[in-house]
Coordinates of C-alpha atoms in Angstrom, one line a residue:
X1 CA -8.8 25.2 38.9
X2 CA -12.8 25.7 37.8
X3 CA -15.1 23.1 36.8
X4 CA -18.5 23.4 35.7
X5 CA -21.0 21.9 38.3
X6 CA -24.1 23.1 37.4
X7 CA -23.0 26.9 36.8
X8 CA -22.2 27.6 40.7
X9 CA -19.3 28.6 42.0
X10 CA -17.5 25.8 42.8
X11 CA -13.9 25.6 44.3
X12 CA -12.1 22.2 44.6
X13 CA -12.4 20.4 47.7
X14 CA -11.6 17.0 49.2
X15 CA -12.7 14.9 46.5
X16 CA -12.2 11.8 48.7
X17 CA -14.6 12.8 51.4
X18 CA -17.1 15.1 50.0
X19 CA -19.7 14.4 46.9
X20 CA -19.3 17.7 46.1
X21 CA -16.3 20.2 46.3
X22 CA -16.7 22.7 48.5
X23 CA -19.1 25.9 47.7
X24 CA -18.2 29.4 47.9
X25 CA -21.1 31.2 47.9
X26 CA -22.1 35.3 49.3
X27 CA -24.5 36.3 51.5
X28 CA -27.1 37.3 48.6
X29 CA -26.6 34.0 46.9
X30 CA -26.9 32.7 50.7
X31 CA -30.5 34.2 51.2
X32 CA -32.1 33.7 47.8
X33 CA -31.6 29.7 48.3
X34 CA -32.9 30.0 52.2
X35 CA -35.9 31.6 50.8
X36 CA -36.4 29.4 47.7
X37 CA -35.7 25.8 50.1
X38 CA -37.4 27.1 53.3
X39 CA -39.8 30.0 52.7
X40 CA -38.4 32.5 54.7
X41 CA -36.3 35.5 54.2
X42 CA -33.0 35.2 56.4
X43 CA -31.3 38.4 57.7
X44 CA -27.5 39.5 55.9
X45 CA -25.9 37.1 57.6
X46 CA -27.5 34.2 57.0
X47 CA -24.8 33.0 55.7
X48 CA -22.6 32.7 58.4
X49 CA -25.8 31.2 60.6
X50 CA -27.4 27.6 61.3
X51 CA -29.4 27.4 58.2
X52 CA -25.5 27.1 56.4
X53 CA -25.8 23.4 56.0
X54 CA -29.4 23.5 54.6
X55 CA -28.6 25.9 52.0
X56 CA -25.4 24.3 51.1
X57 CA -27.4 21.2 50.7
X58 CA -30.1 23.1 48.4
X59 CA -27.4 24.6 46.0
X60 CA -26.0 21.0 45.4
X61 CA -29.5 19.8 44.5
X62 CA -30.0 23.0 41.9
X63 CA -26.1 22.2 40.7
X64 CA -27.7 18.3 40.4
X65 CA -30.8 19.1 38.5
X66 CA -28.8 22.1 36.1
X67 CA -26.7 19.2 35.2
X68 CA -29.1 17.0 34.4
X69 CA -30.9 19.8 32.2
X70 CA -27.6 20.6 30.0
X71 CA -27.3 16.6 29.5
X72 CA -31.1 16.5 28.8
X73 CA -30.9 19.6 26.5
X74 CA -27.5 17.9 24.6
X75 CA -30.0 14.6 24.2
X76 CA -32.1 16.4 22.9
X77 CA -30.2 18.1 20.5
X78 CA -28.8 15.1 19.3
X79 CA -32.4 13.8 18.7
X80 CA -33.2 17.0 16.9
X81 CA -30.4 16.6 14.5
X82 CA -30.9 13.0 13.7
X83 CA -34.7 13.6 13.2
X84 CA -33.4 16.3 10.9
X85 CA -31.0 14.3 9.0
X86 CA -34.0 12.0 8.5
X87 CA -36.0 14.5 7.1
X88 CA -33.8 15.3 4.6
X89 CA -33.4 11.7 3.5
X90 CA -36.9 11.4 3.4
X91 CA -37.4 14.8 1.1
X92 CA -35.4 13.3 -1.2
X93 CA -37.0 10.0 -0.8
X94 CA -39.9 11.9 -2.1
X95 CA -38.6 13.9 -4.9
X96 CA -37.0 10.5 -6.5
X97 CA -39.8 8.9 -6.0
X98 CA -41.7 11.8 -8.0
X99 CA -39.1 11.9 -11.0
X100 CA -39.0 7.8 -10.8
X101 CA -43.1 8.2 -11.7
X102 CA -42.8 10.8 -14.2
X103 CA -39.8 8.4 -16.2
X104 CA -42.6 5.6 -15.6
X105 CA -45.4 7.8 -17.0
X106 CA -43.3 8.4 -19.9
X107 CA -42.2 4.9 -20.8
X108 CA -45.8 4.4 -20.4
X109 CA -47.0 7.1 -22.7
X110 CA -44.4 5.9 -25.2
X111 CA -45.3 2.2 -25.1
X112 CA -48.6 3.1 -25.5
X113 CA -48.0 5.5 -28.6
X114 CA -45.9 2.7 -29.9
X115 CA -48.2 0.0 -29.8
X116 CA -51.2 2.2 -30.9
X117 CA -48.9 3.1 -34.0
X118 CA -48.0 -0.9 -34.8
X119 CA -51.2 -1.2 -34.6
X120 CA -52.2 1.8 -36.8
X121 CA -49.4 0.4 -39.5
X122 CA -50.4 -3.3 -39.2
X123 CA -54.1 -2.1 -40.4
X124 CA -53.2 0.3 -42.9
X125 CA -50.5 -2.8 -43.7
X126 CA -53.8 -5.6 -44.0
X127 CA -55.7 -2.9 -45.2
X128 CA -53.4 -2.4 -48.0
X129 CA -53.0 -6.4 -48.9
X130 CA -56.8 -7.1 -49.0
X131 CA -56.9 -4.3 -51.7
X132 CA -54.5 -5.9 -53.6
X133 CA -56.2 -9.3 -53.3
X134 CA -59.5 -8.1 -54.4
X135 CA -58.2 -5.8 -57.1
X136 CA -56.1 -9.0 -58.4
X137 CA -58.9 -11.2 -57.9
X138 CA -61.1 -8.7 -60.7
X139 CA -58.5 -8.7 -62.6
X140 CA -58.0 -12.1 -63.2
X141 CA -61.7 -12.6 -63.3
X142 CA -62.7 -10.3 -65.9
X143 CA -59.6 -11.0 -68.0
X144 CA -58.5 -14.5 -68.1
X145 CA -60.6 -16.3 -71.0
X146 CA -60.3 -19.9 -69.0
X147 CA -60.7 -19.6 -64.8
X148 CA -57.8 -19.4 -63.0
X149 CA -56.9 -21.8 -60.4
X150 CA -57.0 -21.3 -56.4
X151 CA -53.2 -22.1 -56.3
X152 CA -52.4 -20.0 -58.8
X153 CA -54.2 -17.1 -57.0
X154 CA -52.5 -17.7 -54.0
X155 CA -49.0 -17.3 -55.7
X156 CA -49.8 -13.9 -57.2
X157 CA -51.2 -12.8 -54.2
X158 CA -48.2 -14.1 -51.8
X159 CA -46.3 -12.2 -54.7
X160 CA -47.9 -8.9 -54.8
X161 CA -47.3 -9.4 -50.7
X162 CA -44.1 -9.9 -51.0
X163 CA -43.5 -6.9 -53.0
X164 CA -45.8 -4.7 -50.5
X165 CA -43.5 -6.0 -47.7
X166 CA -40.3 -4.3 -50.0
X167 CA -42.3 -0.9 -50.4
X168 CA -43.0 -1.3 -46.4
X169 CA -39.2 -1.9 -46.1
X170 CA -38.0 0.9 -48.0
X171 CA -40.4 3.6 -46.6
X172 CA -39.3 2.4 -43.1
X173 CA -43.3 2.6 -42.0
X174 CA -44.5 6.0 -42.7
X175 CA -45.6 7.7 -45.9
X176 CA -48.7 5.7 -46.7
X177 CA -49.6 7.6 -49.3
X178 CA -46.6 6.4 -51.4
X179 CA -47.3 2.6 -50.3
X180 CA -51.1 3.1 -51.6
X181 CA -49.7 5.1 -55.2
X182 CA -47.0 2.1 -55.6
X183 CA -49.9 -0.2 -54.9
X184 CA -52.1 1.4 -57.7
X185 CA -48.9 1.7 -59.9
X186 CA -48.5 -2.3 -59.5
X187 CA -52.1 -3.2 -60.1
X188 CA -52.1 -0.8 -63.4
X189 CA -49.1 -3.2 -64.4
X190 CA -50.8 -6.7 -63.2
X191 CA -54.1 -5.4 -65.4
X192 CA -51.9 -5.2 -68.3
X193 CA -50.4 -8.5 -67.9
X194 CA -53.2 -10.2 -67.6
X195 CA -54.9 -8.4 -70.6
X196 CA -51.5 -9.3 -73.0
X197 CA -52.1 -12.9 -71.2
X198 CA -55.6 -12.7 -72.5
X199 CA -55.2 -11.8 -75.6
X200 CA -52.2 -14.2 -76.7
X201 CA -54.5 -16.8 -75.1
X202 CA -57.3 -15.8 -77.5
X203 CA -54.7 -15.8 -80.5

């Protein structure tokens, strides 16, 4: 039975007494690791000779240190991955972060292109109402043969809003062109009233 200690050949030993099992190793193996631990190049059968104990010392400390390496390398392996993983997340961190802006940039955009259009409409809207008032205004001026009170002013003109309010309402705001023509189309109609008013006041 094998284990791996380091990648040498290892047999087992006396577990009890020795650190290490005990190494089997052959005359090359012997005479690379004298030369590499003492500087010197040992004759063929170097293994069998004094320097046996230093060399079998020397392969335990390159079995200790390859060890160390694979569980180093495994860390960092394990590091790697994680810092991986946390790339990812953070990738797509960033891309929702980038469609979150561009749903914010739109909500924005449409707000504003919302409230710029109320606005627009309540304009045209006040626009619209202080026609009516001056038009009605002329009209009751130049046609009425006695003046015509303030209050009573102020009911035709809440009146004449009321009814712009209804066109507003029906057209669902849009089509200003049809709000100004119903506009006209009312004022035509309050002239004549007020001219059959005036003349069955002059009668």
């Amino acid at each position: 039975m094998k284990e791996d200690h380091g990648g040498l050949d290892l047999a087992w030993g006396t577990e009890h007494k020795y650190k290490y099992p005990k190494i089997n190793l052959n005359a090359n193996i012997y005479r690379k690791l004298m030369k590499k631990s003492l500087g010197i190049t040992p004759p063929a059968n170097a293994a069998k000779g004094k320097h046996k104990e230093g060399i079998e010392g020397t392969a335990i400390q390159l079995a200790e240190e390859n060890l160390k390496l694979k569980h180093e390398i495994k860390e960092w392996e394990h590091k790697y991955k994680r810092i991986e993983e946390e790339s990812m997340n953070l990738d797509r961190m960033i891309f929702e972060k980038e469609d979150l802006r561009k749903e914010i940039q739109k909500l924005k955009e449409g707000s504003a292109y919302q409230k710029g259009k109320q606005i627009e409409d309540n304009e045209d809207e006040e626009e619209i109402n202080m026609h009516l008032i001056d038009e009605t205004q002329k009209v009751l001026t130049l046609s009425s043969p006695e003046p015509t009170s303030k209050r009573d002013t102020q009911d035709l003109v809440k009146l004449y809003r009321v009814k712009v309010e209804e066109i507003n309402e029906r057209t669902k705001i849009g089509l200003r062109l049809d709000i100004l023509h119903e506009a006209e189309r009312l004022l035509g109609q309050i002239q004549n009233e007020a001219a059959q008013q005036a003349i069955k006041s002059l009668q």
